[in-house]
mmCIF file of C-alpha atoms and ligand atoms in Angstrom:
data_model
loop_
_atom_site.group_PDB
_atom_site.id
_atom_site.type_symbol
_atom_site.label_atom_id
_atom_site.label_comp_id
_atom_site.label_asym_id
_atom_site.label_seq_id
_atom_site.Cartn_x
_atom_site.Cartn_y
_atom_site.Cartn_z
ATOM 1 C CA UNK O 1358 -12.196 -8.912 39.033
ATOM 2 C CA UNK O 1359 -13.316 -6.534 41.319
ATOM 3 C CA UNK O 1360 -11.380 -3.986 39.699
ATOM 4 C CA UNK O 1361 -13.651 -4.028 36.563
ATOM 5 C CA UNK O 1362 -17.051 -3.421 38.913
ATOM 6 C CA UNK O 1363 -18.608 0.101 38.506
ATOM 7 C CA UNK O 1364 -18.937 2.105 41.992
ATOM 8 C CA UNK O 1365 -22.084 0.700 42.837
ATOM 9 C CA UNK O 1366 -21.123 -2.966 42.289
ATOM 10 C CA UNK O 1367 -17.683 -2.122 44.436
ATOM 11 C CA UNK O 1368 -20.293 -1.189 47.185
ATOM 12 C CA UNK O 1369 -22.251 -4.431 46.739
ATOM 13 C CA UNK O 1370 -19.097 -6.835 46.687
ATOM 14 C CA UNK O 1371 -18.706 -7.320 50.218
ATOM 15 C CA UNK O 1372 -22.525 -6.402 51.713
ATOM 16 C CA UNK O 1373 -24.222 -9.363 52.757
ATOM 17 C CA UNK O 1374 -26.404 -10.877 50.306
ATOM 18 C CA UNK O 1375 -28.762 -13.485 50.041
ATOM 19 C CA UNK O 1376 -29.218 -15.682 46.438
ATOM 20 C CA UNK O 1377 -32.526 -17.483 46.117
ATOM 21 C CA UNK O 1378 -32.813 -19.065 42.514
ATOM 22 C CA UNK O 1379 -29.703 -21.045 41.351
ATOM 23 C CA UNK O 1380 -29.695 -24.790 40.316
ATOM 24 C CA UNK O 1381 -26.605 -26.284 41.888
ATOM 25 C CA UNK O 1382 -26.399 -28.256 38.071
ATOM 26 C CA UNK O 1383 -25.819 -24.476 36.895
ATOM 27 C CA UNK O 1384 -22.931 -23.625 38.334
ATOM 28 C CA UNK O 1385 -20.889 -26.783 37.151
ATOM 29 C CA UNK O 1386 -18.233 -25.238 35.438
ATOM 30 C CA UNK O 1387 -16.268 -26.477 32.276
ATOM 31 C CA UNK O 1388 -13.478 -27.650 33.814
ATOM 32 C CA UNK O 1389 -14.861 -29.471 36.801
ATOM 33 C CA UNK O 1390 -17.365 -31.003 34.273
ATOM 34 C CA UNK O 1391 -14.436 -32.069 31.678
ATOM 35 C CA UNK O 1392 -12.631 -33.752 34.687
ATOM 36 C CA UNK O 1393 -15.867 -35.262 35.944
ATOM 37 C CA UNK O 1394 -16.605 -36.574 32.340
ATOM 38 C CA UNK O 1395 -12.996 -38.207 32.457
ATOM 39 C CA UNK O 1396 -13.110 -39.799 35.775
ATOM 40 C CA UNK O 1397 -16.511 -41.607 34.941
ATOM 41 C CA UNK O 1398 -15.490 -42.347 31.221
ATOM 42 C CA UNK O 1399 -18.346 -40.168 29.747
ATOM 43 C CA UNK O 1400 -17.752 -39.017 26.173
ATOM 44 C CA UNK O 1401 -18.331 -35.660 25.716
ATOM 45 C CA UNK O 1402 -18.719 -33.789 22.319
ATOM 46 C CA UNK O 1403 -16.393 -31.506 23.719
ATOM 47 C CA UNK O 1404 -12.767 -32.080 23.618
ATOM 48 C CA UNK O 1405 -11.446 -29.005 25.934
ATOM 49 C CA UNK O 1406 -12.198 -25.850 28.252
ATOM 50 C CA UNK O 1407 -12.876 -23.885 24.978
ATOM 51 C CA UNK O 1408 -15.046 -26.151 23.347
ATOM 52 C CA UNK O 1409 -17.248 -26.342 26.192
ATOM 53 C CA UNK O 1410 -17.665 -22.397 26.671
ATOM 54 C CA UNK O 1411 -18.375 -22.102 22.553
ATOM 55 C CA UNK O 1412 -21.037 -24.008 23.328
ATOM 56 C CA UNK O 1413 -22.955 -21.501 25.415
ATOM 57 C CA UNK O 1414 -24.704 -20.113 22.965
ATOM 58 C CA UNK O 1415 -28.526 -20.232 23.285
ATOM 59 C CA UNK O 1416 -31.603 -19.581 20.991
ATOM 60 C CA UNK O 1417 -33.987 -20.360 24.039
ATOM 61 C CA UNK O 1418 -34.662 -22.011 27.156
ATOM 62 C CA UNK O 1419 -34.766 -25.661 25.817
ATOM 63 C CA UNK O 1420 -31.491 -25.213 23.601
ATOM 64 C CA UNK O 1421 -29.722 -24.355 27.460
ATOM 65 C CA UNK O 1422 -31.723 -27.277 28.502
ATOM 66 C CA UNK O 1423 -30.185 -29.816 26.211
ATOM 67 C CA UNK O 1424 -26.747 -28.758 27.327
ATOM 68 C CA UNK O 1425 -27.349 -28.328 31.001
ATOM 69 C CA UNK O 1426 -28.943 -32.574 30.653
ATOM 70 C CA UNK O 1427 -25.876 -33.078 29.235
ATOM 71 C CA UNK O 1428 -23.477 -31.313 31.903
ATOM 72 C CA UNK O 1429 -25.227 -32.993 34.654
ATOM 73 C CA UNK O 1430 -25.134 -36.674 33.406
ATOM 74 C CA UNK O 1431 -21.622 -36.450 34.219
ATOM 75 C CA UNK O 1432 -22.341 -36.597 38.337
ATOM 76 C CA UNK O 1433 -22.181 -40.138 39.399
ATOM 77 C CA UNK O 1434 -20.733 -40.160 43.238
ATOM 78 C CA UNK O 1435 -20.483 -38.793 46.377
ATOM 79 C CA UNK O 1436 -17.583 -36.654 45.614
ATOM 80 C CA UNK O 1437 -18.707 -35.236 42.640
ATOM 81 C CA UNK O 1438 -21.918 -33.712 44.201
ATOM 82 C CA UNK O 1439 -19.513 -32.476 46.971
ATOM 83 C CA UNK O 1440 -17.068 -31.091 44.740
ATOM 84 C CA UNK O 1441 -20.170 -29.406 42.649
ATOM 85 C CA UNK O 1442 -21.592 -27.490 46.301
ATOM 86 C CA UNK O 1443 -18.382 -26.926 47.531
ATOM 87 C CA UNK O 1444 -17.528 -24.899 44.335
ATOM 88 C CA UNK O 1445 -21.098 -22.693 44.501
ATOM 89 C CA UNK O 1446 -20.303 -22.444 48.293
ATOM 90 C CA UNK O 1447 -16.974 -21.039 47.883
ATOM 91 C CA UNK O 1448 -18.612 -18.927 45.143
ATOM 92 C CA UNK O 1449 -20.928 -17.341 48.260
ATOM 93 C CA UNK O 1450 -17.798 -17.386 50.561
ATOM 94 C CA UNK O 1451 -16.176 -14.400 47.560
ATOM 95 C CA UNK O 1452 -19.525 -12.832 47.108
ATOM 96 C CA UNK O 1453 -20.652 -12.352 50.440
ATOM 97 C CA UNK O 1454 -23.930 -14.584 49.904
ATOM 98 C CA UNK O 1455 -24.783 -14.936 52.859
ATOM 99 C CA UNK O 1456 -27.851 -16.466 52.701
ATOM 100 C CA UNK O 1457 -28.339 -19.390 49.839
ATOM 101 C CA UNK O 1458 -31.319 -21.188 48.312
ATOM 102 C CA UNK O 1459 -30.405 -23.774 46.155
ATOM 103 C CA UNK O 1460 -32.562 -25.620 43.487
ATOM 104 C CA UNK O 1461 -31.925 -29.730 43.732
ATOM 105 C CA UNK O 1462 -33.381 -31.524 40.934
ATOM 106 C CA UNK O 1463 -33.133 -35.413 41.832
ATOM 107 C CA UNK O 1464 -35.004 -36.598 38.355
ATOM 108 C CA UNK O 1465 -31.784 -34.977 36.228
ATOM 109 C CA UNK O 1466 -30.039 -37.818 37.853
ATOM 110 C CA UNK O 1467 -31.999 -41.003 38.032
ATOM 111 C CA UNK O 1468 -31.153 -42.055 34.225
ATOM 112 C CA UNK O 1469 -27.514 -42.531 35.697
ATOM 113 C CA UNK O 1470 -28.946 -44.577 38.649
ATOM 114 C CA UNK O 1471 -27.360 -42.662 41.435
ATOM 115 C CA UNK O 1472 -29.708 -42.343 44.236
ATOM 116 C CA UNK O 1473 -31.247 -39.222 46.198
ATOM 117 C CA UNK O 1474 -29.359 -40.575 49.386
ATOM 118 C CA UNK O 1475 -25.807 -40.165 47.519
ATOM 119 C CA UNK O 1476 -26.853 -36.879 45.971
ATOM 120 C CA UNK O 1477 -27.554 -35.204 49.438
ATOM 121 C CA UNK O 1478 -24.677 -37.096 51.560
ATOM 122 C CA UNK O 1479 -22.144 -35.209 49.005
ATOM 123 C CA UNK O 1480 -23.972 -31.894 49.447
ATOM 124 C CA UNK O 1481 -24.527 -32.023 53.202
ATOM 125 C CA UNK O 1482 -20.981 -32.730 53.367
ATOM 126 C CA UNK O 1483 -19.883 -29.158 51.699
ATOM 127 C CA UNK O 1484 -22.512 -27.571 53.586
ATOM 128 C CA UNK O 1485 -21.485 -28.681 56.820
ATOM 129 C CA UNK O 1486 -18.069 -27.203 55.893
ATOM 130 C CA UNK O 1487 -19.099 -24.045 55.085
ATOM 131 C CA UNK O 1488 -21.406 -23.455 57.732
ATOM 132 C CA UNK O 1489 -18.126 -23.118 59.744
ATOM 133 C CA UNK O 1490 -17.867 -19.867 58.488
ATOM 134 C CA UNK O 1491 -21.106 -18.751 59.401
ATOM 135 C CA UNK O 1492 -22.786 -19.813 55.704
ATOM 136 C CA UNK O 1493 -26.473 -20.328 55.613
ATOM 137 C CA UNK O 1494 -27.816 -22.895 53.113
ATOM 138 C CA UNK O 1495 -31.295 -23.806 52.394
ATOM 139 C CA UNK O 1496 -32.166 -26.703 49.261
ATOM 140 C CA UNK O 1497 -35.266 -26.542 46.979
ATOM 141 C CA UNK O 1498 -36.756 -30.028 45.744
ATOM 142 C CA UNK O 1499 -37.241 -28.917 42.214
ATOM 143 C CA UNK O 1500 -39.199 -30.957 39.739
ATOM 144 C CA UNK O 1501 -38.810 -30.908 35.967
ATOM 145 C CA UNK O 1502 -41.980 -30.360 34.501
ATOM 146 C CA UNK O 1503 -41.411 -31.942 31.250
ATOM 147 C CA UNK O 1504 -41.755 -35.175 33.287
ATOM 148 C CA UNK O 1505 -45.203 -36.277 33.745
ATOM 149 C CA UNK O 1506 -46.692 -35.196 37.482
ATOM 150 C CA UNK O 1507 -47.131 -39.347 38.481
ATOM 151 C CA UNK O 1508 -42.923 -39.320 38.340
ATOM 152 C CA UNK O 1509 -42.860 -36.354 40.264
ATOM 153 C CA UNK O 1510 -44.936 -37.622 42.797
ATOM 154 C CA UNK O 1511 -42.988 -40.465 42.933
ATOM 155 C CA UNK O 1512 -39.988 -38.248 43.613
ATOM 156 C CA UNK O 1513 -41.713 -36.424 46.091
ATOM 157 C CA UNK O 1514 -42.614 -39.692 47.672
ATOM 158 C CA UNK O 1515 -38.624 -41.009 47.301
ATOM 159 C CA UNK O 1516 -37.650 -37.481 49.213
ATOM 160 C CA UNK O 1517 -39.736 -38.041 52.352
ATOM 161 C CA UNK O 1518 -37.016 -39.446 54.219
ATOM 162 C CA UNK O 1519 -35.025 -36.747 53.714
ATOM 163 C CA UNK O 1520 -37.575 -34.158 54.130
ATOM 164 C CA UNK O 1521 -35.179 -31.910 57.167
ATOM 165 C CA UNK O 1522 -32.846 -31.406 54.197
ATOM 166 C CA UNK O 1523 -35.482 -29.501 52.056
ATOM 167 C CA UNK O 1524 -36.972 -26.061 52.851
ATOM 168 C CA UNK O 1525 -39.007 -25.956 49.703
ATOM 169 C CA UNK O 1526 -39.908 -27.748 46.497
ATOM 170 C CA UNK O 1527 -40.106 -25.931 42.948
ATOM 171 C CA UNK O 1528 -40.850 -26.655 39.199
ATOM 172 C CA UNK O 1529 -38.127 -25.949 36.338
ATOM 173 C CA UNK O 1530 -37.336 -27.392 33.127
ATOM 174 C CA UNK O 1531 -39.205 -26.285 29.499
ATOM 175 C CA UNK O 1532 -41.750 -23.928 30.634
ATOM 176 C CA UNK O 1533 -44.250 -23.250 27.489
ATOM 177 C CA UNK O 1534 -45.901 -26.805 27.104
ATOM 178 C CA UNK O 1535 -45.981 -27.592 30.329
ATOM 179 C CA UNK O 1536 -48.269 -25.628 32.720
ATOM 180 C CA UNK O 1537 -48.453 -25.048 36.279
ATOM 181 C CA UNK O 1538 -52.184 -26.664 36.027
ATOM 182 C CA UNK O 1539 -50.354 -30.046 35.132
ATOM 183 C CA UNK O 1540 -48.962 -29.932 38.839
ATOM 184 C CA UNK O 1541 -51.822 -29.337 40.672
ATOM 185 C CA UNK O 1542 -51.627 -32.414 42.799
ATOM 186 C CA UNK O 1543 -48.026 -32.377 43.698
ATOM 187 C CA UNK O 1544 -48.403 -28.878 45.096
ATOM 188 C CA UNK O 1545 -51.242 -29.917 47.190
ATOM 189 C CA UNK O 1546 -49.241 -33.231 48.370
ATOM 190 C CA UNK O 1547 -45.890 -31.388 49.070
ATOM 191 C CA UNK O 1548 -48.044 -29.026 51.207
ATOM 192 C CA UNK O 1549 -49.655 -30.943 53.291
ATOM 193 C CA UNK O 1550 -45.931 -32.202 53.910
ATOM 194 C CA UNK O 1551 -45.113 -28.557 55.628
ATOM 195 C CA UNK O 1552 -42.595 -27.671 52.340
ATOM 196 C CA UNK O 1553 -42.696 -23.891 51.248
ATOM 197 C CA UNK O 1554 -44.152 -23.450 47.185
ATOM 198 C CA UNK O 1555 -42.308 -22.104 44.579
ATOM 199 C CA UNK O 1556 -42.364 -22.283 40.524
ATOM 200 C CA UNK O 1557 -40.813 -21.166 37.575
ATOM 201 C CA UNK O 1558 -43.519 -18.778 35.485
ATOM 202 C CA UNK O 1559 -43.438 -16.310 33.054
ATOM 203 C CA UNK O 1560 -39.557 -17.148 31.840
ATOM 204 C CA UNK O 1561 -40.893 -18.206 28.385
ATOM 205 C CA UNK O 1562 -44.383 -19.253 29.554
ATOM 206 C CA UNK O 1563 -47.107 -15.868 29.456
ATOM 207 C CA UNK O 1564 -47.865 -14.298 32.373
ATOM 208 C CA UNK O 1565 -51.132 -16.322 33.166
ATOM 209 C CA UNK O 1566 -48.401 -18.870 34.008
ATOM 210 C CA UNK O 1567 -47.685 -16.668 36.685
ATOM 211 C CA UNK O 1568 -51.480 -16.376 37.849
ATOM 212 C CA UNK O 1569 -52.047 -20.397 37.431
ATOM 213 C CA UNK O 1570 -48.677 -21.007 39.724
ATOM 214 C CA UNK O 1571 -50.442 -18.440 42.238
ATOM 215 C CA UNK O 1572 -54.249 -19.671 42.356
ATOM 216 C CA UNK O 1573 -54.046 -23.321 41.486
ATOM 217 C CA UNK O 1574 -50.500 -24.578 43.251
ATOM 218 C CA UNK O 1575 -50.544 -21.808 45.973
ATOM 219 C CA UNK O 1576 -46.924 -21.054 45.810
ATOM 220 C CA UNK O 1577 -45.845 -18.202 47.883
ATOM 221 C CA UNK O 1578 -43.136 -17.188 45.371
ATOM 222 C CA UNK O 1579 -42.419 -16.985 41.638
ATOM 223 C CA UNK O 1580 -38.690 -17.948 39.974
ATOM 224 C CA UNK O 1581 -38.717 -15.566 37.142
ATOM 225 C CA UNK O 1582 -41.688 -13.747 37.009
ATOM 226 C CA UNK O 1583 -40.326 -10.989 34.656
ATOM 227 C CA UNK O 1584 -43.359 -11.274 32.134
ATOM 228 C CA UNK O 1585 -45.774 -10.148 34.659
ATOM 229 C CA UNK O 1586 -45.537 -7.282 32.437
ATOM 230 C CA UNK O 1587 -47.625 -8.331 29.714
ATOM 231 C CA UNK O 1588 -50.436 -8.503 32.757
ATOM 232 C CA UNK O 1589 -51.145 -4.635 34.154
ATOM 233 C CA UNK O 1590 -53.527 -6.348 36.832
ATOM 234 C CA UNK O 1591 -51.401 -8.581 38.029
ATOM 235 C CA UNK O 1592 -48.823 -6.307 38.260
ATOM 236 C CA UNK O 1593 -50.753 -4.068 40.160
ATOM 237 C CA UNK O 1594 -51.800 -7.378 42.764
ATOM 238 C CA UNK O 1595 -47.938 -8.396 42.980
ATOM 239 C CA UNK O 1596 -46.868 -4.949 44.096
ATOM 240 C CA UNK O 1597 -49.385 -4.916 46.708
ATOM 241 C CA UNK O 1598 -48.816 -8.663 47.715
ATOM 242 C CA UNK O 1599 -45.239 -8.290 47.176
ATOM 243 C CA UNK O 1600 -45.141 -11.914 46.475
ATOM 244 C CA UNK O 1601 -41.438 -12.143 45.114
ATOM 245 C CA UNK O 1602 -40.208 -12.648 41.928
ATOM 246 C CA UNK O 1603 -36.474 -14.259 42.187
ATOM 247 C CA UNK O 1604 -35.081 -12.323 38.688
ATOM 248 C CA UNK O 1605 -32.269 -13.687 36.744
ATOM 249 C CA UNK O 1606 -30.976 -10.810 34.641
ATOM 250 C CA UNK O 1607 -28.044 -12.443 32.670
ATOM 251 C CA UNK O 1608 -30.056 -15.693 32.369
ATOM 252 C CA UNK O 1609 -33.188 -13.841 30.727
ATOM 253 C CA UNK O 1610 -30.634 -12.534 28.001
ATOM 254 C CA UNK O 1611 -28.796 -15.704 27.450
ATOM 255 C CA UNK O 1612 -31.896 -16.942 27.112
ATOM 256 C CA UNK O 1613 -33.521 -14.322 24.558
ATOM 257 C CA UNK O 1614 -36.616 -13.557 26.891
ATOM 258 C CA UNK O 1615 -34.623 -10.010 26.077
ATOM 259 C CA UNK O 1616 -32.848 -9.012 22.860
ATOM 260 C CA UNK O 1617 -30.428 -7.208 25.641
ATOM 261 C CA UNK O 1618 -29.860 -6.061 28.922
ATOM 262 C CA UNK O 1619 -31.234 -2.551 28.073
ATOM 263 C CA UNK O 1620 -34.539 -3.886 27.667
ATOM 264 C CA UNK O 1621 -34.434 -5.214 31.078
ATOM 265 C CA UNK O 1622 -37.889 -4.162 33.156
ATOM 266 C CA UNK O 1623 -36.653 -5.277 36.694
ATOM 267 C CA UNK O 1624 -35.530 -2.045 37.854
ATOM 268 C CA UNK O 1625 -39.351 -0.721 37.046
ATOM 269 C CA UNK O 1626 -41.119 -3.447 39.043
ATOM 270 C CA UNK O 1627 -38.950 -2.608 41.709
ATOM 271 C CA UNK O 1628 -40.011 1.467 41.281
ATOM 272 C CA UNK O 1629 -43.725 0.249 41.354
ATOM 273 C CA UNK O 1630 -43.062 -1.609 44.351
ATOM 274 C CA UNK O 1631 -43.046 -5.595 43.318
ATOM 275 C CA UNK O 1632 -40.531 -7.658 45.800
ATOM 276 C CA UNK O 1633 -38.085 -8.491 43.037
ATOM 277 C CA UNK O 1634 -34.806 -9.988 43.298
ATOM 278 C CA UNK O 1635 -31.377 -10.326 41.877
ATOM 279 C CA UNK O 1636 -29.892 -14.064 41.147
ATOM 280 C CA UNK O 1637 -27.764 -15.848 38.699
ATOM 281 C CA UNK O 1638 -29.954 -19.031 37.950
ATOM 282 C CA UNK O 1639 -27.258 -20.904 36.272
ATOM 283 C CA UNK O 1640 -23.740 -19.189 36.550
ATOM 284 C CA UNK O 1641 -21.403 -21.797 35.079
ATOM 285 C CA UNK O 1642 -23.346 -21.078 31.432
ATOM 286 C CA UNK O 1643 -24.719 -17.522 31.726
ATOM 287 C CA UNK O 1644 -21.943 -15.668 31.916
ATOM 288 C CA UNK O 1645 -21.804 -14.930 35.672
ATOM 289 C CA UNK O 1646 -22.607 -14.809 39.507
ATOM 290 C CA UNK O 1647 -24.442 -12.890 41.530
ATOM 291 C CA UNK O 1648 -22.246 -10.151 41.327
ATOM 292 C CA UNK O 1649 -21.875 -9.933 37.926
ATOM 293 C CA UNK O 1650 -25.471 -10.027 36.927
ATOM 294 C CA UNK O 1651 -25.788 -6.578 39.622
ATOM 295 C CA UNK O 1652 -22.828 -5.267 37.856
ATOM 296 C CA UNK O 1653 -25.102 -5.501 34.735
ATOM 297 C CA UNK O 1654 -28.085 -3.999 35.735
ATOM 298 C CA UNK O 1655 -25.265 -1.125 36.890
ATOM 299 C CA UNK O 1656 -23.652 -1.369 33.349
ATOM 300 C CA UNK O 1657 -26.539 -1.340 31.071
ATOM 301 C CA UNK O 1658 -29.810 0.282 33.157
ATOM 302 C CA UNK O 1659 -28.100 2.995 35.412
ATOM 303 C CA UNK O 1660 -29.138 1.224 38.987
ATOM 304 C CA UNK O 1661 -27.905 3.500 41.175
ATOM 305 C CA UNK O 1662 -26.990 2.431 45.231
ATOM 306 C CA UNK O 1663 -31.070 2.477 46.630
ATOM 307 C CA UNK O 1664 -32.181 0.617 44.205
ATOM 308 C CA UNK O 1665 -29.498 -2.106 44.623
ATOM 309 C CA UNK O 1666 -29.779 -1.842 48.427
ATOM 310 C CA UNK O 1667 -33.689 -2.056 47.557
ATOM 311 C CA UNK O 1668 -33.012 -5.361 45.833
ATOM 312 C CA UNK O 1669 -30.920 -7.026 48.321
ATOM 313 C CA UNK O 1670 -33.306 -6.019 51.249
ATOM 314 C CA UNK O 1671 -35.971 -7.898 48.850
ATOM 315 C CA UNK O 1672 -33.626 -10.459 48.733
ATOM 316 C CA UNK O 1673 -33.808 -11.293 52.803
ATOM 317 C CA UNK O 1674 -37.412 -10.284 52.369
ATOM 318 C CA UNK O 1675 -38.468 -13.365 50.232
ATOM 319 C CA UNK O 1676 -36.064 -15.927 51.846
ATOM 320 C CA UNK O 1677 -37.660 -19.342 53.374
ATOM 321 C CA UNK O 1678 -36.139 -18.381 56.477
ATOM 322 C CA UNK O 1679 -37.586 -18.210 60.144
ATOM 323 C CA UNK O 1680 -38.231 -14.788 61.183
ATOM 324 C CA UNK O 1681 -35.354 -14.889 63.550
ATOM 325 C CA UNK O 1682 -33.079 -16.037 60.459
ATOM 326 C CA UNK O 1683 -34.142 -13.012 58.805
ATOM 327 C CA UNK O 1684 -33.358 -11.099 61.492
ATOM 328 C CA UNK O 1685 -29.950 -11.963 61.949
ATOM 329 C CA UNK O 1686 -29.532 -11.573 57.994
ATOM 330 C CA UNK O 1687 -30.762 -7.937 58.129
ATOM 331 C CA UNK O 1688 -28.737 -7.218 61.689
ATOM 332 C CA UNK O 1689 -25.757 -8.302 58.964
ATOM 333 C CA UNK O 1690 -26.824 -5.879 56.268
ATOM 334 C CA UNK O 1691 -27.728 -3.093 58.544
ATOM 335 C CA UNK O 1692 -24.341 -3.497 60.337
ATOM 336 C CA UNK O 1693 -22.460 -3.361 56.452
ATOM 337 C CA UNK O 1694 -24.155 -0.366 56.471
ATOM 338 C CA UNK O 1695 -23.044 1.885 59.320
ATOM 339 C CA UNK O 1696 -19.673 1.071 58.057
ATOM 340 C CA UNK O 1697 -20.747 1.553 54.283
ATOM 341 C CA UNK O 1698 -23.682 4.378 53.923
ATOM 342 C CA UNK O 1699 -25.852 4.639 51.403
HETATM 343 N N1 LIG F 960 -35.735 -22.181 33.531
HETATM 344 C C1 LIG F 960 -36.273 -23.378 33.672
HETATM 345 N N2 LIG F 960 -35.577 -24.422 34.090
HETATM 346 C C2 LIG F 960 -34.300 -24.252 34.379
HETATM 347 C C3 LIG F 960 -33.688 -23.031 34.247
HETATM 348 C C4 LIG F 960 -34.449 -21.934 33.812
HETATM 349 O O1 LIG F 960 -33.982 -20.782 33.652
HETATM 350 N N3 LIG F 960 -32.397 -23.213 34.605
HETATM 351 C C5 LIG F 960 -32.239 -24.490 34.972
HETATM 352 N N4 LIG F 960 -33.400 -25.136 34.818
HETATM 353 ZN ZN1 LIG F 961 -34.148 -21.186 37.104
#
């Protein structure tokens, strides 16, 4: 695999990393989600490996949402959610993500029944595992916003007693009809509860997505972001904030916010000074992990090694961590470094 990498990616492979926008339903993988569909006797309109992968094929965000609904109804137990983290923490293990944020979203599995409780003893069970290897893992409470805000609050309500296991809440799902103003009162409730705010805005919503998510939910960071450049003020305001942007280059072309990865801006907000990121939002279906979607910004826009350092140094830059986490994190880089110059 590594083989294939250009220079710069080679570089990257083993530098410690941190990934802060990836729903741990997004990286189930065809196989693990054929054998989960068998073990629970859930009939699939998929028959193997092959059929499941020709079915990656997206016009837009909700035509990836209909399939990713579907991929996730097949988690039922314990094991399965511990099976699914394991896999994405293994993924870090290769990649040298060090540092992981991971986007839980509860409401994809209440029409299955299984409770939050059995959801998070499954994951807490990989991640104990893996933090014997030094792994850092944080989890986002992410909401889907084409629920109405009551069930979220509800939600929000359910995850109070396990509030130590969350950093963070977000909002994902179908973007366009469903604004950040809908939210208003579940930001302001999951703040007074001491959680860190972040959104999706400006995937497929406009960029005064972006501005609403900022001035009426308060979040501190934006999943996405990327069509800040329809919005030359705001632009302007984000490089000077350098509120982050956690950028998903595969995912925006899977997704047809881009006709290709040549049309890609990312590497431009990062010249004018915005804090933007690299991540893989949902590997099992976009075509790749974190690695891979640097080894396309390398392929397709020329990023050179400062501009990738750049974006990983953004990466421990907008992290929920304490500032003695990000210490450590950077004392990592910096020490890749000295053995690995620029
Ligand atoms: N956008 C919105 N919701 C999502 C996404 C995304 O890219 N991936 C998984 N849920
Ligand atoms: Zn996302």
């Amino acid at each position: 695999m590594t083989a294939a990498y250009g220079p710069v990616t080679q570089w990257l492979a083993a530098m410690p990393k941190a990934e802060l926008h990836l729903h741990i339903d997004g990286s189930l993988r065809a196989p693990r989600l054929l054998s989960l569909a068998q073990k629970h006797g859930v009939t699939l309109p998929y028959a193997s490996v092959e059929d499941v992968e020709a079915a990656y094929e997206f016009d837009d965000l909700q035509s990836f949402l209909d399939l990713y609904y579907l991929g996730a109804s097949v988690l039922r137990d314990e094991e399965d959610f511990y099976l699914l983290m394991q896999d994405y923490l293994e993924v870090c293990r290769r990649q040298h993500i060090i540092h992981c944020e991971i986007m839980v979203e509860p409401q994809t599995y209440l029409p299955q029944g299984v409770a939050l409780g059995t959801v998070l003893q499954g994951f807490s069970r990989a991640i104990t595992e893996a933090m014997h290897w030094g792994q850092s893992v944080k989890l986002i409470l992410s909401f889907l916003r084409h629920l109405p805000e009551s069930d979220c609050l509800a939600m929000l309500e359910a995850a109070d007693p396990y509030r130590e296991h969350f950093c963070a809440i977000g909002l994902a799902s179908a973007e366009r009809d469903f604004p950040p103003a809908n939210f208003q009162t579940l930001y302001r409730e999951a703040a007074a509860r001491g959680y860190a705010l972040t959104a999706h805005a400006g995937e497929e919503g406009p960029a005064a997505f972006i501005r609403d998510a900022l001035d009426l939910l308060g979040v501190s960071r934006i999943d996405h972001g990327v069509r800040v450049v329809e919005d030359p003020a705001l632009r302007e305001e984000l490089a000077v904030t350098r509120v982050p942007l956690t950028v998903c280059p595969l995912s925006n072309v899977r997704l047809c916010v881009y006709g290709n990865m040549r049309e890609h801006r990312i590497l431009e907000l990062l010249q004018d000074g915005l804090c933007v990121t690299v991540n893989s939002d949902d590997p099992a279906y976009f075509g790749g992990d974190l690695l891979e979607n640097f080894a396309a910004l390398e392929n397709d826009l020329a990023m050179d090694r400062s501009q990738a350092l750049a974006l990983v140094r953004n990466g421990f830059e907008a992290a929920f961590l304490s500032e003695t986490e990000r210490a450590d994190c950077i004392a990592a880089l910096d020490r890749y470094l000295a053995e690995h110059p620029l």
